[in-house]
Coordinates of N, CA and C in Angstrom, one line a residue:
M1204 N 2.8 -23.0 11.6 CA 2.3 -22.2 12.4 C 0.9 -21.9 11.8
L1205 N -0.3 -22.0 12.3 CA -1.2 -21.7 11.5 C -1.7 -20.2 10.7
V1206 N -0.5 -19.0 11.7 CA -0.5 -17.8 11.5 C 0.2 -17.8 9.7
F1207 N 1.5 -18.4 9.7 CA 2.1 -18.0 8.4 C 1.1 -19.2 7.4
L1208 N 0.8 -19.9 8.0 CA 0.1 -20.8 6.8 C -1.2 -19.9 6.5
G1209 N -2.2 -19.4 7.1 CA -3.0 -18.2 6.5 C -2.6 -17.1 5.8
F1210 N -1.8 -16.7 6.0 CA -0.9 -15.5 5.5 C -0.2 -15.9 4.3
Y1211 N 0.3 -17.1 3.7 CA 0.5 -17.6 2.8 C -0.7 -18.3 1.9
L1212 N -1.3 -18.7 2.4 CA -2.8 -18.8 1.5 C -3.2 -17.3 0.7
A1213 N -3.7 -16.5 2.0 CA -4.1 -15.4 1.8 C -3.5 -14.4 0.5
I1214 N -2.2 -14.6 0.7 CA -1.2 -14.1 -0.7 C -1.7 -14.5 -2.0
H1215 N -2.1 -15.8 -1.9 CA -2.7 -16.3 -3.6 C -4.3 -16.5 -3.1
E1216 N -5.0 -15.3 -2.5 CA -6.2 -14.9 -2.4 C -7.5 -16.3 -2.0
Y1217 N -6.6 -17.2 -0.9 CA -7.2 -18.1 -0.6 C -7.3 -18.1 1.2
F1218 N -9.0 -18.0 1.3 CA -9.1 -17.5 3.0 C -10.1 -18.7 3.2
P1219 N -9.5 -19.9 3.6 CA -10.3 -21.0 4.2 C -11.2 -20.6 5.4
E1220 N -12.6 -20.4 5.6 CA -13.3 -19.7 6.7 C -13.0 -20.7 7.7
N1221 N -12.6 -21.7 7.7 CA -12.3 -22.6 9.3 C -11.1 -22.0 9.9
L1222 N -10.3 -21.7 9.2 CA -8.9 -21.3 9.3 C -9.0 -20.1 9.6
I1223 N -9.6 -19.2 9.2 CA -9.4 -18.1 9.4 C -10.4 -17.7 10.7
K1224 N -11.1 -18.6 11.0 CA -12.0 -18.4 12.1 C -11.4 -19.3 13.5
T1225 N -10.6 -19.9 13.0 CA -9.6 -20.5 14.2 C -8.6 -19.7 14.3
I1226 N -8.1 -19.0 13.7 CA -6.9 -18.3 14.4 C -7.3 -16.8 14.6
F1227 N -8.7 -16.2 14.2 CA -9.1 -15.3 14.8 C -10.0 -15.3 16.3
N1228 N -9.7 -16.0 16.5 CA -10.4 -16.7 18.3 C -9.9 -16.4 19.2
I1229 N -10.5 -15.7 20.1 CA -9.7 -15.0 21.6 C -9.3 -16.3 22.1
K1230 N -9.6 -17.4 22.0 CA -8.3 -18.6 23.2 C -7.5 -18.4 22.4
F1231 N -7.7 -18.7 20.5 CA -6.5 -19.1 20.0 C -5.5 -18.1 20.3
L1232 N -6.0 -16.5 19.9 CA -5.0 -15.6 20.3 C -4.3 -15.3 21.4
G1233 N -5.2 -15.7 22.9 CA -4.6 -16.0 24.2 C -3.3 -16.9 24.0
R1234 N -3.6 -17.6 23.6 CA -2.6 -18.9 23.8 C -0.9 -18.3 22.9
L1235 N -1.2 -17.8 21.7 CA -0.8 -17.1 20.7 C 0.4 -16.0 21.5
D1236 N -0.3 -15.2 22.3 CA -0.1 -14.3 23.2 C 1.3 -14.6 23.9
S1237 N 1.1 -15.9 24.5 CA 1.8 -16.5 25.7 C 3.0 -17.4 25.2
Q1238 N 2.6 -18.0 24.1 CA 3.8 -18.7 23.0 C 5.2 -17.4 22.6
L1239 N 4.4 -16.1 22.3 CA 5.1 -15.0 21.8 C 6.0 -14.6 22.8
E1240 N 6.0 -14.6 24.2 CA 6.4 -14.4 25.6 C 7.7 -15.4 25.3
L1241 N 7.6 -16.6 24.5 CA 8.8 -17.4 24.8 C 9.9 -17.3 24.0
L1242 N 9.2 -16.7 22.7 CA 10.2 -16.7 21.5 C 11.2 -15.3 21.7
C1243 N 12.0 -15.6 20.8 CA 13.1 -14.2 20.8 C 12.6 -13.1 20.1
S1244 N 12.8 -12.0 20.5 CA 12.3 -10.4 19.5 C 12.0 -10.7 18.7
S1245 N 12.8 -11.1 17.5 CA 12.7 -11.2 16.0 C 11.9 -12.2 15.3
L1246 N 11.8 -13.2 16.1 CA 10.2 -13.8 16.0 C 9.5 -14.0 16.2
S1247 N 9.2 -13.1 17.6 CA 8.3 -12.8 18.0 C 7.3 -11.8 16.9
T1248 N 8.3 -10.6 16.7 CA 7.8 -9.7 16.0 C 7.1 -10.0 14.2
R1249 N 8.3 -10.6 13.8 CA 7.8 -11.5 12.7 C 6.6 -12.1 12.3
V1250 N 6.0 -13.0 13.4 CA 4.8 -13.2 13.8 C 3.6 -12.6 13.9
Q1251 N 3.9 -11.4 14.7 CA 3.1 -10.3 14.5 C 2.7 -9.7 13.5
V1252 N 3.8 -9.3 12.8 CA 4.0 -8.8 11.5 C 2.4 -9.8 11.0
R1253 N 3.0 -10.7 10.7 CA 2.2 -11.7 10.0 C 1.1 -11.9 10.2
L1254 N 0.6 -12.1 11.6 CA -0.5 -11.9 12.1 C -1.7 -10.0 11.6
M1255 N -0.6 -9.0 11.5 CA -1.2 -8.1 11.2 C -1.6 -8.0 9.8
E1256 N -0.9 -8.6 9.1 CA -1.0 -8.6 7.5 C -2.3 -9.7 7.3
L1257 N -2.4 -10.8 7.9 CA -3.2 -11.9 7.4 C -4.4 -10.8 7.4
N1258 N -4.6 -10.3 9.3 CA -5.7 -9.3 9.7 C -6.4 -8.7 9.0
R1259 N -5.5 -8.1 8.2 CA -5.8 -6.9 7.5 C -6.1 -7.7 6.0
A1260 N -5.6 -8.3 5.3 CA -6.2 -9.0 4.1 C -7.5 -9.6 4.1
V1261 N -7.9 -10.3 5.4 CA -9.2 -10.6 5.3 C -10.2 -9.2 5.8
C1262 N -9.9 -8.5 6.4 CA -11.0 -7.4 6.6 C -11.2 -6.8 5.2
L1263 N -9.9 -6.8 4.3 CA -10.0 -6.1 3.0 C -10.7 -7.1 2.1
E1264 N -10.2 -8.3 2.1 CA -10.9 -9.3 0.8 C -12.0 -10.2 1.1
C1265 N -12.0 -10.4 2.5 CA -13.3 -11.1 2.8 C -14.3 -10.4 4.0
P1266 N -14.9 -9.1 3.9 CA -15.3 -8.8 4.9 C -16.4 -9.6 5.7
E1267 N -17.4 -10.2 4.8 CA -18.4 -11.5 5.1 C -17.9 -12.1 6.4
Y1268 N -16.5 -12.4 6.4 CA -16.3 -12.8 7.7 C -16.5 -12.2 9.4
Q1269 N -16.6 -10.9 9.1 CA -16.6 -10.1 10.0 C -16.0 -10.2 10.8
I1270 N -14.3 -10.2 10.7 CA -13.1 -10.4 11.6 C -12.9 -8.6 11.6
P1271 N -12.5 -8.1 12.9 CA -12.4 -7.1 13.2 C -11.2 -6.7 12.9
W1272 N -10.8 -5.7 12.6 CA -9.9 -5.0 12.5 C -8.8 -4.5 13.9
F1273 N -7.9 -4.8 14.1 CA -7.6 -4.8 15.5 C -5.8 -4.7 16.1
H1274 N -5.4 -3.9 15.0 CA -3.8 -4.0 14.5 C -3.3 -2.5 15.0
D1275 N -4.5 -1.4 14.7 CA -4.2 -0.2 15.1 C -2.6 0.3 15.9
R1276 N -3.0 0.1 17.1 CA -2.2 0.4 18.0 C -0.3 -0.2 17.7
F1277 N -0.6 -1.6 17.5 CA 0.5 -2.2 16.7 C 1.4 -1.3 15.9
C1278 N 0.6 -1.2 14.7 CA 1.2 -0.5 13.3 C 1.6 0.7 13.6
Q1279 N 0.7 1.8 14.8 CA 1.1 3.1 15.0 C 2.7 2.6 15.8
Q1280 N 2.8 2.0 16.5 CA 4.1 1.7 16.9 C 5.2 1.2 16.1
H1281 N 5.0 0.5 15.7 CA 5.8 -0.3 14.6 C 6.4 1.3 13.1
Y1282 N 5.1 1.6 12.9 CA 5.7 2.7 11.8 C 6.2 4.1 12.4
N1283 N 6.0 4.4 13.9 CA 6.8 5.3 14.5 C 7.9 5.2 14.2
K1284 N 8.6 3.5 15.0 CA 9.8 3.5 14.5 C 10.5 3.5 13.0
D1285 N 9.7 3.1 12.2 CA 10.1 3.3 11.1 C 9.5 4.8 9.9
T1286 N 10.5 5.7 10.1 CA 9.8 6.7 9.4 C 10.1 6.6 7.7
G1287 N 11.1 5.8 7.3 CA 11.4 5.6 5.9 C 11.9 6.9 4.7
S1288 N 12.6 6.3 3.7 CA 13.2 7.4 3.1 C 13.4 6.8 1.3
L1289 N 13.1 7.7 0.4 CA 13.5 7.5 -0.7 C 14.5 7.1 -1.1
N1290 N 14.7 5.9 -1.9 CA 16.0 5.5 -2.9 C 16.2 6.7 -4.0
G1291 N 17.0 6.2 -4.5 CA 17.4 7.1 -5.4 C 16.6 7.1 -6.6
A1292 N 16.0 6.1 -7.3 CA 14.7 6.3 -8.3 C 13.6 7.1 -7.8
Q1293 N 13.4 6.3 -6.8 CA 12.2 7.1 -5.5 C 12.1 8.7 -6.2
Q1294 N 13.6 9.2 -5.7 CA 13.8 10.3 -5.2 C 13.6 11.5 -6.9
Q1295 N 14.0 10.9 -7.9 CA 14.0 11.2 -9.5 C 12.7 11.0 -9.7
I1296 N 11.7 9.5 -9.5 CA 10.4 9.9 -9.5 C 9.9 11.1 -8.9
Y1297 N 9.8 11.3 -7.5 CA 9.8 12.1 -6.7 C 9.4 13.6 -7.4
K1298 N 10.8 14.2 -7.7 CA 10.9 15.0 -8.8 C 10.0 15.2 -10.3
M1299 N 10.1 14.2 -10.4 CA 9.6 14.5 -12.2 C 8.0 14.7 -11.8
L1300 N 7.2 13.4 -10.8 CA 5.9 13.6 -10.4 C 5.6 15.2 -10.4
A1301 N 6.3 16.1 -9.4 CA 5.9 17.4 -9.1 C 6.1 18.2 -10.3
E1302 N 6.9 17.9 -11.6 CA 6.9 18.5 -12.5 C 5.8 18.4 -13.3
V1303 N 5.3 17.1 -13.4 CA 4.5 16.8 -14.4 C 2.9 17.2 -14.0
L1304 N 2.8 17.3 -12.3 CA 1.7 17.0 -11.8 C 1.3 18.7 -11.5
G1305 N 2.4 19.8 -11.6 CA 2.2 21.0 -11.6 C 2.7 21.6 -10.3
G1306 N 3.5 20.8 -9.2 CA 4.1 21.4 -7.9 C 4.1 20.2 -7.3
M1307 N 4.7 20.2 -6.0 CA 5.1 19.5 -5.1 C 4.1 19.7 -4.2
N1308 N 3.5 20.1 -4.4 CA 1.7 20.2 -3.5 C 0.6 19.4 -4.0
C1309 N 0.9 18.7 -5.4 CA 0.2 17.9 -5.9 C 0.4 16.2 -6.1
V1310 N 1.4 16.2 -5.0 CA 2.0 14.6 -5.0 C 2.4 14.5 -3.4
K1311 N 2.2 13.3 -3.1 CA 2.6 12.9 -1.4 C 3.5 12.0 -1.8
A1312 N 4.6 11.5 -0.9 CA 5.6 10.5 -0.7 C 4.9 10.0 0.5
S1313 N 5.8 8.9 0.5 CA 5.2 7.8 1.8 C 4.3 8.0 2.5
V1314 N 3.4 7.5 2.0 CA 1.6 7.9 2.4 C 1.2 6.5 3.3
L1315 N 0.8 6.6 4.5 CA 0.3 5.6 4.6 C -1.1 5.4 4.5
T1316 N -1.8 4.2 4.2 CA -3.5 4.4 4.0 C -4.3 3.7 5.6
P1317 N -5.7 3.6 5.7 CA -6.0 3.2 7.0 C -5.5 1.7 7.9
Y1318 N -4.9 1.3 6.8 CA -4.5 0.1 7.3 C -3.2 -0.4 7.1
Y1319 N -2.5 0.8 7.1 CA -0.7 1.0 7.3 C 0.0 0.3 5.7
H1320 N -0.9 0.1 4.7 CA -0.2 0.0 3.3 C 1.0 1.4 3.5
T1321 N 2.2 1.0 2.7 CA 3.0 2.4 2.5 C 3.0 2.4 1.0
I1322 N 2.7 3.6 1.0 CA 2.4 4.0 -0.8 C 3.6 5.0 -1.5
D1323 N 4.1 4.6 -2.3 CA 5.4 5.3 -2.5 C 5.2 6.7 -2.8
F1324 N 4.5 6.6 -3.8 CA 3.2 8.1 -4.1 C 2.1 8.4 -4.2
E1325 N 1.3 9.5 -3.9 CA -0.2 9.3 -4.2 C -0.3 10.9 -5.0
C1326 N -1.2 10.8 -5.4 CA -1.6 12.4 -6.4 C -3.5 12.0 -6.3
I1327 N -4.2 13.2 -6.6 CA -5.7 13.2 -6.8 C -5.8 13.7 -8.1
L1328 N -6.4 13.5 -9.1 CA -6.8 14.1 -10.3 C -8.7 14.3 -10.2
D1329 N -9.2 15.3 -10.3 CA -10.4 16.0 -10.7 C -10.8 15.1 -11.4
K1330 N -12.3 15.5 -11.9 CA -13.3 14.7 -12.9 C -12.6 15.1 -14.6
R1331 N -11.8 16.1 -14.5 CA -11.3 16.4 -15.8 C -10.0 16.0 -15.8
K1332 N -9.2 15.3 -15.3 CA -8.2 14.8 -15.1 C -7.1 16.1 -14.4
K1333 N -7.3 17.1 -13.9 CA -6.7 18.0 -13.0 C -6.0 17.9 -12.0
P1334 N -5.0 17.7 -11.9 CA -4.0 17.3 -10.6 C -4.9 18.5 -9.2
L1335 N -5.5 17.6 -8.2 CA -5.7 18.6 -7.0 C -4.4 18.6 -6.0
P1336 N -4.4 19.8 -6.0 CA -3.4 20.3 -4.6 C -3.5 19.3 -3.4
Y1337 N -2.9 19.3 -2.8 CA -3.0 18.7 -0.9 C -3.5 20.1 -0.2
G1338 N -4.3 19.4 0.7 CA -4.3 21.0 1.8 C -3.6 20.4 3.3
S1339 N -4.8 20.6 3.8 CA -4.2 19.7 5.7 C -4.3 18.2 6.0
H1340 N -4.5 17.7 4.8 CA -4.9 16.4 4.5 C -3.5 15.2 4.7
N1341 N -2.3 15.5 5.1 CA -1.0 15.2 4.9 C -1.3 13.7 5.4
T1342 N -0.8 12.7 4.6 CA -0.6 11.4 5.8 C 1.0 10.9 5.2
T1343 N 1.8 10.9 6.0 CA 3.1 10.9 6.0 C 3.3 9.4 6.9
L1344 N 4.4 8.6 6.5 CA 4.9 8.1 8.0 C 5.4 8.3 9.2
G1345 N 4.8 8.1 10.2 CA 4.8 8.5 11.7 C 4.2 9.4 12.1
K1346 N 2.9 9.8 11.3 CA 2.2 10.7 11.3 C 0.6 10.4 11.1
M1347 N -0.1 9.8 11.9 CA -1.4 9.5 11.5 C -2.2 10.6 11.6
P1348 N -2.9 11.5 11.1 CA -4.2 12.4 11.2 C -5.2 11.6 11.0
E1349 N -6.3 12.1 10.7 CA -7.6 11.8 10.8 C -7.5 11.1 9.0
M1350 N -8.6 10.1 8.3 CA -8.2 10.0 6.9 C -9.9 10.0 6.6
H1351 N -10.0 10.1 5.5 CA -10.7 10.0 4.8 C -11.1 8.9 3.5
W1352 N -11.9 8.2 3.3 CA -11.5 7.6 2.1 C -13.0 6.9 1.1
E1353 N -12.7 6.5 0.3 CA -14.3 6.4 -0.6 C -15.2 5.4 -0.2
P1354 N -16.3 5.5 -0.4 CA -17.5 4.5 0.1 C -17.2 3.0 0.1
N1355 N -16.1 2.6 -0.6 CA -16.3 0.9 -0.8 C -14.6 0.4 0.2
T1356 N -14.9 1.1 1.4 CA -14.0 1.0 2.3 C -14.6 0.9 3.6
P1357 N -14.1 -0.1 4.2 CA -14.3 -0.1 5.4 C -14.6 1.5 6.2
R1358 N -13.7 1.8 6.2 CA -13.9 3.6 6.9 C -14.4 4.3 6.2
V1359 N -15.5 5.0 6.4 CA -16.6 5.4 5.2 C -15.9 6.9 5.4
G1360 N -16.4 7.9 4.3 CA -16.1 9.4 4.4 C -15.7 10.2 3.9
S1361 N -15.2 9.9 2.7 CA -14.5 10.5 1.8 C -15.1 11.9 1.7
R1362 N -13.8 13.1 1.9 CA -14.4 14.3 1.6 C -13.8 15.0 0.3
L1363 N -13.2 14.2 -0.6 CA -12.8 14.2 -1.8 C -14.2 14.9 -2.7
P1364 N -13.9 15.8 -3.8 CA -15.0 15.9 -4.6 C -15.6 15.0 -5.0
P1365 N -16.2 15.0 -5.3 CA -17.2 13.7 -6.8 C -16.7 14.1 -7.9
G1366 N -16.3 12.6 -8.3 CA -15.4 12.3 -9.6 C -13.9 12.4 -9.3
T1367 N -13.7 12.5 -8.5 CA -12.4 12.5 -8.4 C -11.5 10.9 -7.8
E1368 N -10.5 10.8 -8.8 CA -9.6 9.7 -8.5 C -8.1 9.6 -7.9
R1369 N -8.4 8.9 -6.8 CA -7.0 8.7 -6.1 C -5.9 7.7 -6.9
I1370 N -4.8 7.8 -6.7 CA -4.0 7.7 -7.7 C -2.5 6.8 -6.9
A1371 N -2.6 6.0 -6.8 CA -1.1 5.4 -6.1 C 0.0 4.8 -6.9
L1372 N 1.5 5.3 -6.6 CA 2.1 5.1 -7.8 C 3.2 4.3 -6.8
E1373 N 3.5 3.2 -7.6 CA 4.8 2.1 -6.8 C 5.9 2.0 -7.5
F1374 N 7.0 2.2 -7.4 CA 8.3 1.8 -7.8 C 8.6 0.5 -7.2
L1375 N 8.7 -0.5 -8.3 CA 8.7 -1.9 -8.3 C 10.2 -2.3 -8.3
D1376 N 10.8 -2.5 -7.2 CA 12.8 -3.0 -7.3 C 12.5 -4.8 -7.6
L1377 N 13.8 -4.5 -7.6 CA 14.4 -6.3 -7.6 C 13.2 -6.9 -6.7
R1378 N 12.8 -7.0 -5.3 CA 12.6 -7.7 -4.2 C 11.1 -7.9 -4.6
A1379 N 10.4 -7.1 -5.8 CA 8.9 -7.3 -5.9 C 8.7 -7.9 -7.3
F1380 N 9.9 -8.9 -7.4 CA 9.6 -9.8 -8.8 C 10.4 -11.0 -8.3
C1381 N 10.0 -12.2 -9.3 CA 10.8 -13.2 -8.7 C 12.1 -13.3 -9.7
K1382 N 13.2 -14.2 -9.0 CA 14.5 -14.3 -9.7 C 14.6 -14.2 -11.2
N1383 N 15.2 -13.2 -11.4 CA 15.4 -13.8 -13.4 C 13.9 -14.0 -14.1
V1384 N 13.0 -13.6 -13.4 CA 11.8 -13.4 -14.4 C 11.0 -12.3 -13.5
P1385 N 10.3 -11.4 -15.0 CA 9.7 -10.2 -14.7 C 8.1 -10.1 -14.3
H1386 N 7.9 -11.7 -13.2 CA 7.1 -12.0 -12.4 C 6.9 -11.5 -10.9
L1387 N 5.5 -10.9 -11.4 CA 5.4 -10.4 -9.7 C 5.3 -11.1 -8.7
K1388 N 5.7 -10.7 -7.3 CA 5.8 -11.7 -6.1 C 4.3 -11.6 -5.9
G1389 N 3.7 -12.6 -5.0 CA 2.6 -12.5 -4.3 C 2.5 -11.3 -3.1
K1390 N 3.0 -10.9 -2.4 CA 2.7 -9.8 -1.8 C 2.8 -8.4 -2.4
S1391 N 3.3 -8.3 -3.4 CA 3.4 -7.1 -4.2 C 1.8 -7.1 -5.2
A1392 N 1.8 -7.9 -5.4 CA 0.4 -8.4 -6.4 C -1.1 -8.7 -4.8
M1393 N -0.7 -8.8 -3.9 CA -2.1 -8.6 -2.7 C -2.0 -7.2 -2.4
K1394 N -0.7 -6.3 -2.2 CA -1.1 -5.0 -2.1 C -1.5 -4.2 -3.2
K1395 N -1.5 -4.6 -4.3 CA -2.4 -3.6 -5.3 C -3.4 -4.2 -5.5
R1396 N -3.8 -5.1 -5.0 CA -5.6 -5.9 -4.9 C -5.9 -5.0 -3.6
H1397 N -5.4 -4.7 -2.3 CA -6.0 -4.1 -1.3 C -5.8 -2.3 -1.7
L1398 N -5.3 -2.2 -2.2 CA -5.3 -0.4 -2.7 C -6.6 -0.2 -3.8
E1399 N -6.4 -1.3 -4.6 CA -7.5 -0.9 -5.1 C -8.7 -1.1 -4.5
I1400 N -9.0 -2.0 -3.8 CA -10.2 -2.0 -2.9 C -10.5 -0.6 -2.0
L1401 N -9.4 -0.6 -1.4 CA -9.4 1.3 -0.9 C -9.6 2.0 -1.8
G1402 N -9.8 2.0 -3.1 CA -9.9 2.9 -3.9 C -9.4 3.7 -5.2
Y1403 N -8.0 2.9 -4.7 CA -6.9 3.6 -5.8 C -7.0 2.9 -7.0
R1404 N -6.5 3.9 -7.9 CA -6.2 3.3 -9.3 C -4.3 3.0 -9.4
V1405 N -4.1 2.1 -9.2 CA -3.2 1.4 -8.4 C -2.0 1.6 -10.1
I1406 N -0.6 2.6 -10.2 CA 0.0 2.3 -11.3 C 1.8 1.9 -10.6
Q1407 N 2.0 1.0 -11.2 CA 3.8 0.2 -10.8 C 4.6 0.6 -12.0
I1408 N 5.4 1.1 -11.7 CA 6.9 1.2 -12.1 C 7.9 0.5 -11.8
P1409 N 8.0 -0.9 -12.8 CA 8.8 -1.6 -12.9 C 10.2 -1.2 -12.7
H1410 N 11.2 -1.6 -12.2 CA 12.3 -1.3 -12.0 C 13.2 -1.5 -13.5
F1411 N 12.4 -2.6 -14.2 CA 13.5 -2.8 -16.0 C 12.6 -1.8 -16.7
E1412 N 12.0 -1.4 -16.5 CA 11.2 -0.3 -17.5 C 11.9 1.3 -16.9
W1413 N 11.6 1.6 -16.0 CA 12.5 3.0 -15.1 C 14.3 2.7 -15.7
N1414 N 14.6 1.8 -15.8 CA 16.4 2.0 -16.1 C 16.2 1.3 -17.4
S1415 N 15.5 1.2 -18.4 CA 15.5 0.5 -19.7 C 16.3 1.8 -20.5
M1416 N 16.9 1.5 -21.4 CA 17.4 2.1 -22.2 C 16.2 3.1 -22.7
V1417 N 14.9 2.6 -23.2 CA 13.8 3.6 -23.8 C 13.8 5.3 -22.9
L1418 N 13.8 4.9 -21.5 CA 13.9 6.0 -20.9 C 15.1 6.0 -20.2
S1419 N 15.9 6.4 -20.9 CA 17.3 6.7 -20.4 C 17.4 8.2 -20.4
T1420 N 16.5 8.8 -21.0 CA 16.3 10.6 -20.6 C 15.4 10.9 -19.8
K1421 N 15.6 12.1 -19.6 CA 14.6 13.0 -18.4 C 13.0 13.2 -19.1
G1422 N 13.2 13.3 -20.6 CA 12.4 13.8 -21.0 C 11.5 12.3 -21.5
A1423 N 12.0 10.9 -21.9 CA 11.4 10.0 -22.0 C 10.9 9.5 -21.1
R1424 N 11.1 9.7 -19.8 CA 10.8 9.6 -18.1 C 9.4 10.3 -17.8
M1425 N 9.4 11.4 -18.5 CA 8.5 12.9 -17.9 C 7.4 12.1 -18.9
D1426 N 7.4 12.2 -20.3 CA 6.7 11.4 -20.8 C 6.0 10.0 -20.6
Y1427 N 7.0 9.0 -20.1 CA 6.4 7.6 -19.1 C 5.3 8.0 -18.3
L1428 N 5.6 9.1 -17.0 CA 4.8 9.1 -16.3 C 3.6 9.4 -16.7
R1429 N 3.6 10.7 -17.5 CA 2.4 11.4 -17.8 C 1.5 10.4 -18.6
E1430 N 1.9 9.3 -19.4 CA 1.2 8.4 -20.4 C 0.4 7.6 -18.8
C1431 N 1.2 7.3 -17.6 CA 1.0 6.6 -17.3 C -0.6 7.2 -16.0
I1432 N -0.2 8.2 -15.6 CA -1.3 9.4 -15.0 C -2.1 9.6 -15.5
F1433 N -1.8 10.2 -17.0 CA -3.3 10.6 -18.0 C -3.4 10.0 -19.0
G1434 N -3.2 9.0 -19.4 CA -3.2 8.1 -20.5 C -3.1 8.3 -22.2
D1435 N -2.7 10.0 -21.7 CA -2.8 10.3 -23.1 C -1.5 11.4 -23.7
G1436 N -0.3 11.2 -22.9 CA 1.2 11.0 -22.7 C 1.2 13.2 -22.6
K1437 N 0.3 13.6 -22.0 CA 0.2 15.0 -21.7 C -1.0 15.5 -21.0
S1438 N -0.3 16.3 -20.0 CA -1.0 17.1 -18.6 C -2.4 18.1 -19.2

């Protein structure tokens, strides 16, 4: 199916214009809707998710194609059903981030971007690398308030003070890597690209680093997080 072909090419940063414009054509999408009605629910949902992910990738990586983003309603329905939860390692990281950054109000968990990427943790540093506490602009799974982002995104209007830095921290478990090789899979690499386009500095925390002997103590893990965020091993 063309949708799957387009998606797998997009993972590898390849966006053939003819293929993309064939897929995001009203006639093609109309035929696709008719075909989806004949498929079982699980396969239909899989196709719809891949179409959404391709739509998102094209909007972010190939804005010159002028393909509109038209999956807001689908994503809102999808994420309203999946409120998400933190696993054991993520809970550890969340608590330690709160200590490193100076409080629970300086870090957010399970954040959604305007294009519905789920970010494990988000924090914001001012121009002096001091953590900024969050106000009422909380953005979590299942709740989509108004969002404001940096000027290099299609959704303009950031209300962050000048010089601030938005940071996304991602815990990468086994599923993010190729089997038996510490090589990042395509979807995780694509997500990193997208978050950077959206104005984030992306910090990836591989499971094999977090669970290593070097980081076997709380103090070592706290220093690791400080180094990742502040770059100098201290806050």
